[in-house]
Coordinates of C-alpha atoms in Angstrom, one line a residue:
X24 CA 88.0 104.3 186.2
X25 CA 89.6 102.0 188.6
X26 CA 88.6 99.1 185.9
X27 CA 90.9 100.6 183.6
X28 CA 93.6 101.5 185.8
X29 CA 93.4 97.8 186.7
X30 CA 93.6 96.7 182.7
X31 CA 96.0 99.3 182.4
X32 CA 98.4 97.7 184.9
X33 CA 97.8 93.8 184.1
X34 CA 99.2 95.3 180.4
X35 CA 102.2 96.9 181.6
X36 CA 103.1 94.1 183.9
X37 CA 102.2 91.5 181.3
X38 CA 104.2 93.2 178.5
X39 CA 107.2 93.8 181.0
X40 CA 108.5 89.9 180.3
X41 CA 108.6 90.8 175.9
X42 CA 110.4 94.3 176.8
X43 CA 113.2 92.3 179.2
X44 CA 113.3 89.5 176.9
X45 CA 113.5 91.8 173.5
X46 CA 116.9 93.8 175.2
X47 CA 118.5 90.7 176.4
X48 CA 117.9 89.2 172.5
X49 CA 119.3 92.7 171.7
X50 CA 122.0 92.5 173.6
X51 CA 122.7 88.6 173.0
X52 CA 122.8 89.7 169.0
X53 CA 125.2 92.7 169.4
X54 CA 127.4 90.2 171.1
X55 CA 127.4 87.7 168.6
X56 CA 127.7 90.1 165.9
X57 CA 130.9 90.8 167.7
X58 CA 131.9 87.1 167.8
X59 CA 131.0 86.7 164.7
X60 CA 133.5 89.5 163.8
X61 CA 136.3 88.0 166.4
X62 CA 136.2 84.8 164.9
X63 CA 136.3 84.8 160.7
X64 CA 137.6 88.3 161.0
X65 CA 140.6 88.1 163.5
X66 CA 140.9 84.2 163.6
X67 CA 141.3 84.3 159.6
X68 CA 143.4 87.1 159.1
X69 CA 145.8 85.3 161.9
X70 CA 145.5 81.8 160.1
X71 CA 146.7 83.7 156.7
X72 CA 149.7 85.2 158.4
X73 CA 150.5 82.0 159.9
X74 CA 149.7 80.3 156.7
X75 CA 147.6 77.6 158.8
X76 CA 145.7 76.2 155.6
X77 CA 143.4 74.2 157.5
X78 CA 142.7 76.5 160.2
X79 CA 141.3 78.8 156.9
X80 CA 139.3 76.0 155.6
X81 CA 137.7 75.7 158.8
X82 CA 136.7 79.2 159.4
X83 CA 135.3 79.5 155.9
X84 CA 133.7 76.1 156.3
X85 CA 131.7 77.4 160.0
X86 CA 131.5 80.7 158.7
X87 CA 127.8 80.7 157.4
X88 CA 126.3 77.4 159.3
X89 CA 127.3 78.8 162.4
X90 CA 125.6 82.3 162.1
X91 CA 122.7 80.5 161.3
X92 CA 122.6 78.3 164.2
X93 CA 123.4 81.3 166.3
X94 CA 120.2 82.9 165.2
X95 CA 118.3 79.4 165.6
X96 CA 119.4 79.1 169.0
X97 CA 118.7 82.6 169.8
X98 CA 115.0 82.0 168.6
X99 CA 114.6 78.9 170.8
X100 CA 115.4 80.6 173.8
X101 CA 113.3 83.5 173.8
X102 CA 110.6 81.3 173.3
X103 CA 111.6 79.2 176.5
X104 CA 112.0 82.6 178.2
X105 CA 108.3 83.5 177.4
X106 CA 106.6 80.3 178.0
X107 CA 105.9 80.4 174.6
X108 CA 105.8 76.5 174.1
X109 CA 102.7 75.9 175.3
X110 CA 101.2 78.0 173.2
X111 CA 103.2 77.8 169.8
X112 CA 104.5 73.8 170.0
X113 CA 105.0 73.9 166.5
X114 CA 107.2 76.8 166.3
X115 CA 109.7 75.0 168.8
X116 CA 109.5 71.8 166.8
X117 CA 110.4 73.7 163.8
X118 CA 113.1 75.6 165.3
X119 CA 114.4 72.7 166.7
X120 CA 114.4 70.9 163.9
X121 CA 116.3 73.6 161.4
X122 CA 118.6 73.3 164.1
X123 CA 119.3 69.6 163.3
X124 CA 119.8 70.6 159.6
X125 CA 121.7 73.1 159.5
X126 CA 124.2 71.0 162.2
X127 CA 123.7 67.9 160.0
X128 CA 125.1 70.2 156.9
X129 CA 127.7 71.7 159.1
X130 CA 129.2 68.0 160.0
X131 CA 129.4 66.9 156.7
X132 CA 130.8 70.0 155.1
X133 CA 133.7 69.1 157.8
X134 CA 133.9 65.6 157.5
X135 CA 134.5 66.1 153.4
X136 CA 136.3 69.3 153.8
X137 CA 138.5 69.2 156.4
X138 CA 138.6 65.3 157.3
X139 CA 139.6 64.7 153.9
X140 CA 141.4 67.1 152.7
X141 CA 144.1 66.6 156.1
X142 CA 144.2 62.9 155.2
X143 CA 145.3 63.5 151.6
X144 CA 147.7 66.0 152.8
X145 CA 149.1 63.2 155.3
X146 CA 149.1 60.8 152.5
X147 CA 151.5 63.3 150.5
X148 CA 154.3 62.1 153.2
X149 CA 154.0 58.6 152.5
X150 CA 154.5 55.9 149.9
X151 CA 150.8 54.8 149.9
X152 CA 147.9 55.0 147.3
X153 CA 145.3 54.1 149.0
X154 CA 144.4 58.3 149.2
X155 CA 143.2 58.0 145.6
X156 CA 140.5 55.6 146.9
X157 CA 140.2 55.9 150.1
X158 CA 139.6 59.7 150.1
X159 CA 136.5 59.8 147.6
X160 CA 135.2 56.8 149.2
X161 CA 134.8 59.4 152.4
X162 CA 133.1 61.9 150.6
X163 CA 131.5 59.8 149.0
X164 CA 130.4 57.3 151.9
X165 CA 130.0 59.6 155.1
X166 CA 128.0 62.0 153.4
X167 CA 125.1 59.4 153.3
X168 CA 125.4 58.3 156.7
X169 CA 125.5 61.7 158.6
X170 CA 122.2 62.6 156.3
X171 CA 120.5 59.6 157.2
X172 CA 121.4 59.6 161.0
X173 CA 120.3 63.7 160.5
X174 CA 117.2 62.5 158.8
X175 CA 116.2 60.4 161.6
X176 CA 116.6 63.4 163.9
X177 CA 114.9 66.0 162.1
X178 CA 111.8 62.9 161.3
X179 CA 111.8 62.2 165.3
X180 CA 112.4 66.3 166.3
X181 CA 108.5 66.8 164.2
X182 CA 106.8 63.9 166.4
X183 CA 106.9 61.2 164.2
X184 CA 107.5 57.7 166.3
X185 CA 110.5 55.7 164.6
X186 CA 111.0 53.3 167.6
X187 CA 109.2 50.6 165.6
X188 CA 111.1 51.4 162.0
X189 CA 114.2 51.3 164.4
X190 CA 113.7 47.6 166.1
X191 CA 112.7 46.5 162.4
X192 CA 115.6 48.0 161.0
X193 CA 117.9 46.0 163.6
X194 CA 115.9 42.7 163.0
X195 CA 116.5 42.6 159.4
X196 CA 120.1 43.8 159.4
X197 CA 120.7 40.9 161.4
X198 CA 118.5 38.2 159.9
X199 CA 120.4 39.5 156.3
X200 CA 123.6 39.5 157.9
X201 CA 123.8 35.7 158.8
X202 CA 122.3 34.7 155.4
X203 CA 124.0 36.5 153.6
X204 CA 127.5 36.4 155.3
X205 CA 129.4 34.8 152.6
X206 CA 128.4 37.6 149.7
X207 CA 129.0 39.6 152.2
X208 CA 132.3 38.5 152.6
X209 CA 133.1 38.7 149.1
X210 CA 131.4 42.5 149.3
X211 CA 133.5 43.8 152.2
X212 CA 136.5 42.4 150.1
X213 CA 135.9 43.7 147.0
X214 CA 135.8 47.0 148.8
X215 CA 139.0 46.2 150.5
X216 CA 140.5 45.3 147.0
X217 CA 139.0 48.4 145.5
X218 CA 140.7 50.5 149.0
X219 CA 144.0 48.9 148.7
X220 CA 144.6 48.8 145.1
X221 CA 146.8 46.1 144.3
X222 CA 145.6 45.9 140.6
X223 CA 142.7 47.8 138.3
X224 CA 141.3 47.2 135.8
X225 CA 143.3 46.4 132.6
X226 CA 146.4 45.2 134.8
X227 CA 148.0 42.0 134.1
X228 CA 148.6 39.4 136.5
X229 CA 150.1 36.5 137.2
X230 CA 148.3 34.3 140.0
X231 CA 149.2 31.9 142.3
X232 CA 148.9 28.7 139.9
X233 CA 151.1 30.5 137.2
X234 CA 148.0 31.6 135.1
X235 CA 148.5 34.8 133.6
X236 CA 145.9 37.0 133.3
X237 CA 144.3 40.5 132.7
X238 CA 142.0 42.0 135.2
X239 CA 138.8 42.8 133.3
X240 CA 136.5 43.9 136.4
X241 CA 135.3 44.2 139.9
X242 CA 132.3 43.6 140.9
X243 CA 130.0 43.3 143.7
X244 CA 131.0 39.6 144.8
X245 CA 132.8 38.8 142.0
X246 CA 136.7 39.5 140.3
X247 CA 136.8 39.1 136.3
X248 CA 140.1 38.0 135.0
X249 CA 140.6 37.4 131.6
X250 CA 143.3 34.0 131.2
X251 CA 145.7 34.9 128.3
X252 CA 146.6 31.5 127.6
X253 CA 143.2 29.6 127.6
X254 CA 141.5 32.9 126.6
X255 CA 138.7 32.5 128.6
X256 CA 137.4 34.3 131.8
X257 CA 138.0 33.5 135.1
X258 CA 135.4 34.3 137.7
X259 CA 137.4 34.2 141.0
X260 CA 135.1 35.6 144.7
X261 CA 137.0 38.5 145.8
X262 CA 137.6 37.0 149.6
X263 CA 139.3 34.3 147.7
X264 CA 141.4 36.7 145.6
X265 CA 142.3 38.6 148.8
X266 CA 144.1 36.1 150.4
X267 CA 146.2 35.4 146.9
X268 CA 149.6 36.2 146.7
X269 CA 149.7 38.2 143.0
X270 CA 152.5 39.4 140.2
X271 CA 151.1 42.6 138.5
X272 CA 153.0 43.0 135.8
X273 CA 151.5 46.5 135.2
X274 CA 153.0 47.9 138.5
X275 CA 154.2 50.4 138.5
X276 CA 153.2 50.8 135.0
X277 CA 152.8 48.4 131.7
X278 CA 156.7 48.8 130.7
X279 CA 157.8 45.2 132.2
X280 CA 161.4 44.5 133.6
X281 CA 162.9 41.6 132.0
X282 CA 166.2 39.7 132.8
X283 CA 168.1 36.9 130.9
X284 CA 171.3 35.7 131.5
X285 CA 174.0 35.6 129.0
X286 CA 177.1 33.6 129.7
X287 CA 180.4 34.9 127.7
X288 CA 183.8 33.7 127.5
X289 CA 185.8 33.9 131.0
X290 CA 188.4 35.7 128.7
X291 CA 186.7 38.0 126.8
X292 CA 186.8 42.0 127.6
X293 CA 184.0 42.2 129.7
X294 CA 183.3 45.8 129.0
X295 CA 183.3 45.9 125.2
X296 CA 181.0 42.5 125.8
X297 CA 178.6 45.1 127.9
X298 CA 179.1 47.5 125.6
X299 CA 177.9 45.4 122.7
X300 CA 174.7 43.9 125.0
X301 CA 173.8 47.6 125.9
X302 CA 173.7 48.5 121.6
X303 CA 171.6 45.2 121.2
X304 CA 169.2 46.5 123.8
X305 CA 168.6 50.0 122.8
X306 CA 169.2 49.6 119.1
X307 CA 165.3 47.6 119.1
X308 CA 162.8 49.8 119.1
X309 CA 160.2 48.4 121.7
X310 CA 162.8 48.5 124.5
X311 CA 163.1 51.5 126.9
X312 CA 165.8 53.9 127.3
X313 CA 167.4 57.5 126.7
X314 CA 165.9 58.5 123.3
X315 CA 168.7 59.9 122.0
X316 CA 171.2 56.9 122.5
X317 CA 168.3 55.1 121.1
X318 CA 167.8 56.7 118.4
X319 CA 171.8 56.3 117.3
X320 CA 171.6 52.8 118.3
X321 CA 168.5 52.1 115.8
X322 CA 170.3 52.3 113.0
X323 CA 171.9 48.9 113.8
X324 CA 168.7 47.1 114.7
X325 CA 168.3 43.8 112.2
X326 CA 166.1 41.3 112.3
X327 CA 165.3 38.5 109.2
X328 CA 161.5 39.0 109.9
X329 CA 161.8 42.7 109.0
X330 CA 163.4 42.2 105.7
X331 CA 160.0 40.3 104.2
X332 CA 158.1 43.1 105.5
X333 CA 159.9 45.9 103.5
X334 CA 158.4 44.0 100.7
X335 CA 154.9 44.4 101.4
X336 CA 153.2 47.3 100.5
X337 CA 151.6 50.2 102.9
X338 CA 153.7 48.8 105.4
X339 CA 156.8 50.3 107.3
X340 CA 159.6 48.5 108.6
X341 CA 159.9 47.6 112.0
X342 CA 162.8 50.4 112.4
X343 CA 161.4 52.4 110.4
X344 CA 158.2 52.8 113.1
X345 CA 160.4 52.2 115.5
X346 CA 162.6 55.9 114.5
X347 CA 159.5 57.5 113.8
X348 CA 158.2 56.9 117.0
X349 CA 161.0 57.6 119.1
X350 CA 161.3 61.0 117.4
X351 CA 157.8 61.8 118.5
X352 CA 158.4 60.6 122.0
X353 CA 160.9 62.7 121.9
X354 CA 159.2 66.0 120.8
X355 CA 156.6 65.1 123.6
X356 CA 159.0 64.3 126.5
X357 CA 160.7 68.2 124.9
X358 CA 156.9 69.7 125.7
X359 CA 156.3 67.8 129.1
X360 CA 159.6 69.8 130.4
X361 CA 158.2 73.1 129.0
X362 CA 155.1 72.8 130.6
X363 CA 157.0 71.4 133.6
X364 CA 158.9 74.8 134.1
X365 CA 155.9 76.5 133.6
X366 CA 153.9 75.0 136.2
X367 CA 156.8 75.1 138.9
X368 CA 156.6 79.1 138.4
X369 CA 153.3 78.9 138.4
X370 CA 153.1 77.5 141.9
X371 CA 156.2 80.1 143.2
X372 CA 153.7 82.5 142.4
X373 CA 150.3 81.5 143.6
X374 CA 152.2 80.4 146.9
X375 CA 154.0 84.5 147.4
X376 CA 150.5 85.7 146.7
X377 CA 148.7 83.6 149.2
X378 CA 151.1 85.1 152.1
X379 CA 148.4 88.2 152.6
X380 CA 145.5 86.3 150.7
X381 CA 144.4 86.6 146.8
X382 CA 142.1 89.3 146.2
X383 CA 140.2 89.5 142.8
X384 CA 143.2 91.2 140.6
X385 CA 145.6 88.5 142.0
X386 CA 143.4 85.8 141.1
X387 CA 143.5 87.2 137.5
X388 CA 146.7 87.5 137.4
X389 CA 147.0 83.7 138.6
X390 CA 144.2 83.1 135.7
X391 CA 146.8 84.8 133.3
X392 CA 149.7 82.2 133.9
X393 CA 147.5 79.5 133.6
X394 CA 145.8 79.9 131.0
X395 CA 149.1 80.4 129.2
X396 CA 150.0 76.8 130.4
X397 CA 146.1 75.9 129.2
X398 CA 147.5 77.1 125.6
X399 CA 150.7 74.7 125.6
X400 CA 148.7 71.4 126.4
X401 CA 146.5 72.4 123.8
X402 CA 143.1 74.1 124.9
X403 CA 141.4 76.9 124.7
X404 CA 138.7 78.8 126.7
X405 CA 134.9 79.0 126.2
X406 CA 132.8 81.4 127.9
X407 CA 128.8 80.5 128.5
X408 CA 126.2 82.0 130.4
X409 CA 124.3 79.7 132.9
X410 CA 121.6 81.4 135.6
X411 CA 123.1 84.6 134.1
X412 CA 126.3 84.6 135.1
X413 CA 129.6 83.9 132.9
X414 CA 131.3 80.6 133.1
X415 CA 134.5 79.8 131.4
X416 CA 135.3 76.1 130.4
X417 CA 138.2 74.8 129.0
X418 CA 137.9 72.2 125.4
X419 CA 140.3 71.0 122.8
X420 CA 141.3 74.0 120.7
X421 CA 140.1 74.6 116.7
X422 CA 142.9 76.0 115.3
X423 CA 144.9 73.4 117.5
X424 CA 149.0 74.5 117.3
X425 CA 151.4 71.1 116.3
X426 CA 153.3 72.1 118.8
X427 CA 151.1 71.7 121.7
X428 CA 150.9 68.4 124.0
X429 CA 147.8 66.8 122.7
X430 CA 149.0 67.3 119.3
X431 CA 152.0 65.8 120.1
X432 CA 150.5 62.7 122.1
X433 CA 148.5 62.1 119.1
X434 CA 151.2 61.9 116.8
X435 CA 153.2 59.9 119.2
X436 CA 150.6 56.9 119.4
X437 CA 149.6 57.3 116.1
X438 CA 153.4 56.2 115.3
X439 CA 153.1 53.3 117.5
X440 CA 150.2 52.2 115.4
X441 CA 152.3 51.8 112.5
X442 CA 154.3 49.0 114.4
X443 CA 154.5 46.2 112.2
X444 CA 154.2 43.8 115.0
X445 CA 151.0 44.8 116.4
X446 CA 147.7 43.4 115.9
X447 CA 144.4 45.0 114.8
X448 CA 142.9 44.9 118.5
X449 CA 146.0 46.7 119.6
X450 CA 145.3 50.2 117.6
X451 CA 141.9 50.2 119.3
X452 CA 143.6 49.5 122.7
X453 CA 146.1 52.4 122.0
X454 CA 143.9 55.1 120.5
X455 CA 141.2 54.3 123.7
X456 CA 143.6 54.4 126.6
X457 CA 145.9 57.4 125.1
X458 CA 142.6 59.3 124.4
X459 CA 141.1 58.4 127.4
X460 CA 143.7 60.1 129.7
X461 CA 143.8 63.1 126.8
X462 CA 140.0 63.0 128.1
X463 CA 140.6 63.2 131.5
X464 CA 144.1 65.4 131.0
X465 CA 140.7 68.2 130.3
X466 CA 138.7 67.6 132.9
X467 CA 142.1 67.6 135.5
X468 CA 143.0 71.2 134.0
X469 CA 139.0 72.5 133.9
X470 CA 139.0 71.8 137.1
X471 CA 141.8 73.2 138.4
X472 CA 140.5 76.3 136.4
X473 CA 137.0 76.5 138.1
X474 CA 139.0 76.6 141.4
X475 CA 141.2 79.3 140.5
X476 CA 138.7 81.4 138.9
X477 CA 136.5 80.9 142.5
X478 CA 139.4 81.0 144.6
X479 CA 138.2 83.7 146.9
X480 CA 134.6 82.5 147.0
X481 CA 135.0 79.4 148.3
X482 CA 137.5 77.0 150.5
X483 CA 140.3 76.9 148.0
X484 CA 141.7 80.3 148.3
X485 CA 145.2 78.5 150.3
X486 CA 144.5 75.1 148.0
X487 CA 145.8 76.5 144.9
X488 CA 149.5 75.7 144.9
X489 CA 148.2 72.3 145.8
X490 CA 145.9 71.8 143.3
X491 CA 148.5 72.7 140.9
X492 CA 151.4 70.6 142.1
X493 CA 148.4 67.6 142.2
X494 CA 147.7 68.2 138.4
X495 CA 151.6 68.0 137.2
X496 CA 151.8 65.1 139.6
X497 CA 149.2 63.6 137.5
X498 CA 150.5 64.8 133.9
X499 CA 153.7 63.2 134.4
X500 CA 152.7 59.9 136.1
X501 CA 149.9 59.3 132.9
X502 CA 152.4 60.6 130.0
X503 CA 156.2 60.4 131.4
X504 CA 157.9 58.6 128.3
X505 CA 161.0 57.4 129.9
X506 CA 162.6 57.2 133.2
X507 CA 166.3 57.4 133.6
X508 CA 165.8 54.4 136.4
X509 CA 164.4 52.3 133.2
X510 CA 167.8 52.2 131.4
X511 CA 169.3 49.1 130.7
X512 CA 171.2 46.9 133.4
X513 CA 174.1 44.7 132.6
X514 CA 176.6 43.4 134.4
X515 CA 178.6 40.4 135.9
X516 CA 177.0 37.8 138.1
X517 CA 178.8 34.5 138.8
X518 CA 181.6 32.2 137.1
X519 CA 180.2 28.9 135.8
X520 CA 181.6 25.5 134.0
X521 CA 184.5 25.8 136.0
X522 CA 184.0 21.7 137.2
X523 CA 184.5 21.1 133.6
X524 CA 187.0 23.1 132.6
X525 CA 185.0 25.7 130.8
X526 CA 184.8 28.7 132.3
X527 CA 182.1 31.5 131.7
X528 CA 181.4 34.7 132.9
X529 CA 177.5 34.9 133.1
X530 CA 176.3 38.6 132.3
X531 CA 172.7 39.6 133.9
X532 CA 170.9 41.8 131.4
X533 CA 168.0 44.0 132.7
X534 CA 166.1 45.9 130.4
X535 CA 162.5 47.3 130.0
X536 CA 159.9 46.5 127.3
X537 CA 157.4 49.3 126.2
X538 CA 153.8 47.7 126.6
X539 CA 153.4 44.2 127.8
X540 CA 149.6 44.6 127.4
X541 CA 150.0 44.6 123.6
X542 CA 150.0 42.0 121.2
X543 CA 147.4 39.8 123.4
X544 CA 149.7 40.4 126.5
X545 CA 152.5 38.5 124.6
X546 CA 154.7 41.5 123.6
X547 CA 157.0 40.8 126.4
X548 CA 158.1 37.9 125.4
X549 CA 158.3 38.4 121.6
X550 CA 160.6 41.2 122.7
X551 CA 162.9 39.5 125.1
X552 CA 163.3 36.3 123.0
X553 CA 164.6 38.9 120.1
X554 CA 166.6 40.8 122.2
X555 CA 168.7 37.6 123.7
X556 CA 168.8 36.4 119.8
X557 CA 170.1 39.3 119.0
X558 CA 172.9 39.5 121.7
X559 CA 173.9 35.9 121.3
X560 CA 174.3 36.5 117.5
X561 CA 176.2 39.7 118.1
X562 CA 178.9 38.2 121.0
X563 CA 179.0 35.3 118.3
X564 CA 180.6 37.5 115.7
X565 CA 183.1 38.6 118.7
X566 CA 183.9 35.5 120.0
X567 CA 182.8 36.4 123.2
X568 CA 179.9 34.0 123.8
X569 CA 180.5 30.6 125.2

C-alpha cells in the first residue's frame, strides 16, 4: 500500500511540470490569438482609412508567415520548458529548422513585395528608367540569395557540417575572381548597361568614331552592333562600350529630329517664307506632325521619282500611301483618346472604392468597366477550368469589331507597308515589331485582369488604380502616333554674306522623320535630303531663296 502511494505521488509530481506547461501554452495561444486579431484586424482596417498602401501590403504579406512562426516558436519552447531535448533532439532540429523556412519565405516575400514595389513607387517621382530594370532584376536576383543563404541554415540547423564546403567555396571565388577579372569586368558591365539602359536592342547608334550602327545584342561579355555602312558586325567588350560616349538615335523613340539650314533673301517676308517651309514639311508624308494639317498639306506633295511609279502596276504612289496612312493613324490616335477617357474613370472609380476596401461585389463591378475597356482594344474573355476552379483569360477576339484598337493598328501598319519607298526587309520589320507590342499589349491587359479579378485575395487590393494608370502609361508610350512637341520648328537664326554685300537671312528648320530604322537605317536621310529639295525648289519659285 505504501508502494503505491509512493508511485502514486512520483506520477502526480512528475505530471505537475506537462499540466503547468500545458496552461501557460494555453494561455500564451489565447494571447496570440488576440495579437493576431490586434494586428491584421485593427492595424489593417487603420492602414485602409489612412489609405497607407504599403502599410496593407505589409500586414497581408506577415499575415500567414507570422502565425506560423508564432506556433513554431511556441512549440520550441515547451520543449525547452520540459527538458524535452534530450530526449527528442530531432524534434527540436526540426522545429528549428521550419523555423528558418518559414523566416527565409517571410524575407523574400518582403524584399519582392514591399522593397520593390516602394522603389517603383519612388521611381514614379523621377525622370529615371532604370525602375523597368532595375526592379525585376530584384525580384529576380534577391530571391536566389536569401534561398541560398536560408538553405545553408536549414542544411547546418539538421547537423550537417558546411565549414569545409564554406572555406572551399571562398577559395574558389577567389582563385576565379583574379583569373577571370577581365570577363568579369565585361560581365559586371553588361549588367550595368542592361541597369542603366542607354540603348536596347534594335536602337541605332552612332559611336564615338562616327560609325553608325544598330544594336543587335547583349551578351555575357560581349555588345553586338550591327555597322550600317560596312554592314558587318561589330563585336565591342561591354567595359569598353561603357566608357563610350554614344548618339541613340532611337531615344526617345525611332522618329529622328533633323535640322538643315535654309538661307533666304534678307528682303523677303519672312513669315510667308515660314509659312511655305512649314507646307513643304508636312505636305511629305514620312515627316511628323498634326494629322489633319497634314493631311491638307498632302495634296501639294510632288516629287519626279513618284511620277514613274504611278506607272507601274500594283503599286501606289508615294502620296497616295502616304494619305492612306495618315487617315488610319488618324482613326487610331481617335481610339487611343477613347480608351484614354475610359481608363481615367476607370481609375476615379477603383480609387473611391478602395477608401473602405473592395469587397467581392465591388470587385465585379471593377471587372465590369474593364472588361468594357478589354472590348475596345479588341479582346474578348475566355473562361477555363484548371485544379477545378474557373479562370478567365483574355485573347484576340473572333468576331473582332473594325473599330477596335488592334484592328486599327493593323490597318495602320499595313498602310505603311504599301510605302513605295520601303524595302522588302522593312514589311518584316514592321509587321514583327507592331505585332509584337500587339503581343505584349495582351499579356499587359491579362494581367491587369488576373489582379483585379484576385484583388481581395492577395496584396493588390490598394494596387489597382496603379496597375491601371501603369498599363495606359504603357499603351500610349508603345502606340502614341504623334506628339504636339514633334511639330515642325522654323525660324530665324543669324544674318550671313553681309562682308560681301549679300545678305541672307538663314532659317533653322526642325522637323521629325517617322522611322529612321527603315530602309536599312537610311530613311532619315532620304527624307531630309527631299524635304530641303523640296523647300529650296519652292522659295525658288518665290524668289525668296538666296
Amino acid at each position: 500500500m505504501l508502494t503505491l502511494l509512493q508511485t502514486s505521488n512520483s506520477s502526480a509530481i512528475y505530471s505537475l511540470p506537462w499540466l503547468e506547461q500545458g496552461g501557460i501554452l494555453g494561455i500564451a495561444i489565447v494571447l496570440g490569438f488576440f495579437l493576431y486579431l490586434l494586428v491584421f484586424s485593427v492595424l489593417k482596417s487603420f492602414f485602409r482609412r489612412s489609405s497607407n498602401e504599403i502599410g496593407i501590403l505589409t500586414i497581408n504579406i506577415l499575415q500567414t508567415p507570422l502565425l506560423i512562426l508564432f506556433v513554431l516558436i511556441a512549440l520550441k519552447v515547451l520543449t525547452y520548458s520540459l527538458n524535452l531535448l534530450e530526449h527528442l533532439p530531432l524534434i527540436h532540429r526540426l522545429l528549428t529548422a521550419g523555423i528558418i523556412v518559414v523566416t527565409t519565405y517571410l524575407i523574400n516575400q518582403l524584399f519582392t513585395q514591399v522593397i520593390a514595389y516602394s522603389l517603383s513607387k519612388y521611381a514614379e517621382k523621377t525622370e529615371a528608367d532604370w525602375d523597368d530594370v532595375l526592379i525585376p532584376l530584384i525580384k529576380n536576383t534577391l530571391p536566389i540569395l536569401v534561398y541560398l543563404i536560408g538553405g545553408f541554415l536549414f542544411l547546418q540547423t539538421l547537423g550537417i557540417d558546411l565549414s569545409g564546403l564554406w572555406v572551399a567555396f571562398g577559395g574558389i571565388t577567389f582563385v576565379l575572381g583574379f583569373a577571370l577579372k577581365d570577363i568579369l569586368s565585361n560581365f559586371f558591365s553588361g549588367l550595368v548597361l542592361l541597369v542603366d539602359t542607354p540603348f536596347k536592342f534594335g536602337d541605332v547608334v552612332a559611336l564615338e568614331d562616327g560609325s553608325v550602327a544598330v544594336i543587335k545584342s547583349i551578351g555575357i561579355r560581349l555588345t553586338t552592333l550591327y555597322l550600317i555602312e560596312s554592314h558587318c558586325d561589330l563585336l565591342v567588350p561591354n567595359a569598353a562600350l561603357q566608357s563610350q560616349k554614344l548618339i541613340n538615335f532611337s531615344r526617345p523613340n525611332s522618329s529622328y529630329y533633323y535640322t538643315i539650314i535654309v538661307p533666304i533673301r534678307a528682303d523677303s517676308d519672312p513669315n510667308q517664307a515660314i509659312k511655305i517651309i512649314e507646307e513643304v514639311i508636312l505636305s511629305h508624308p514620312d515627316t511628323l506632325g498634326d494629322i489633319k494639317k497634314k493631311l491638307v498639306a498632302i495634296e501639294n506633295f510632288y516629287r519626279v521619282t513618284d511620277q514613274l511609279l504611278e506607272d507601274e502596276d500594283n503599286l501606289l504612289s508615294k502620296k497616295e500611301a502616304g494619305r492612306q496612312r495618315l487617315i488610319a493613324e488618324e482613326k487610331v490616335k481617335v481610339k487611343l483618346e477613347e480608351i484614354k477617357q475610359a481608363i481615367t474613370e476607370l481609375v476615379s472609380k477603383i480609387k473611391f472604392m478602395e477608401i473602405q476596401g473592395l469587397d467581392s461585389g465591388e470587385v465585379r463591378e471593377i471587372q465590369g468597366y474593364y472588361l468594357d475597356i478589354v472590348r475596345m482594344v479588341g479582346l474578348e474573355t475566355v473562361s477555363e477550368k484548371q485544379k477545378g476552379q474557373k479562370s478567365l483569360y483574355l485573347q484576340a477576339s473572333q468576331n473582332m469589331d473594325e473599330d477596335t484598337l488592334i484592328n486599327l493598328l493593323r490597318s495602320w501598319y499595313r498602310n505603311w507597308q504599301d510605302d513605295p519607298d520601303l524595302i522588302d526587309i522593312d514589311n518584316e520589320v514592321l509587321e514583327n515589331e507592331w505585332e509584337r507590342k500587339i503581343d505584349f499589349l495582351t499579356k499587359k491587359m491579362n494581367k491587369l485582369l488576373q489582379q483585379i479579378v484576385n484583388a481581395n485575395r492577395g496584396f493588390s487590393e490598394t494596387k489597382l488604380d496603379d496597375y491601371t494608370e501603369e498599363l495606359w502609361t504603357w499603351i500610349e508610350e508603345r502606340f502614341q502616333t504623334y506628339a504636339s512637341w514633334q511639330s515642325p520648328r522654323i525660324w530665324m537664326q543669324d544674318m550671313s554674306g553681309v562682308d560681301v554685300g549679300l545678305t541672307n537671312t538663314n532659317m533653322a528648320v526642325k522637323f521629325f522623320v517617322d522611322n529612321i530604322k527603315l530602309e536599312q537605317c537610311q530613311r532619315g536621310n532620304r527624307i531630309r535630303s527631299e524635304v530641303h529639295g523640296e523647300i529650296v525648289r519652292r522659295l525658288r519659285q518665290a524668289y525668296f531663296y538666296r
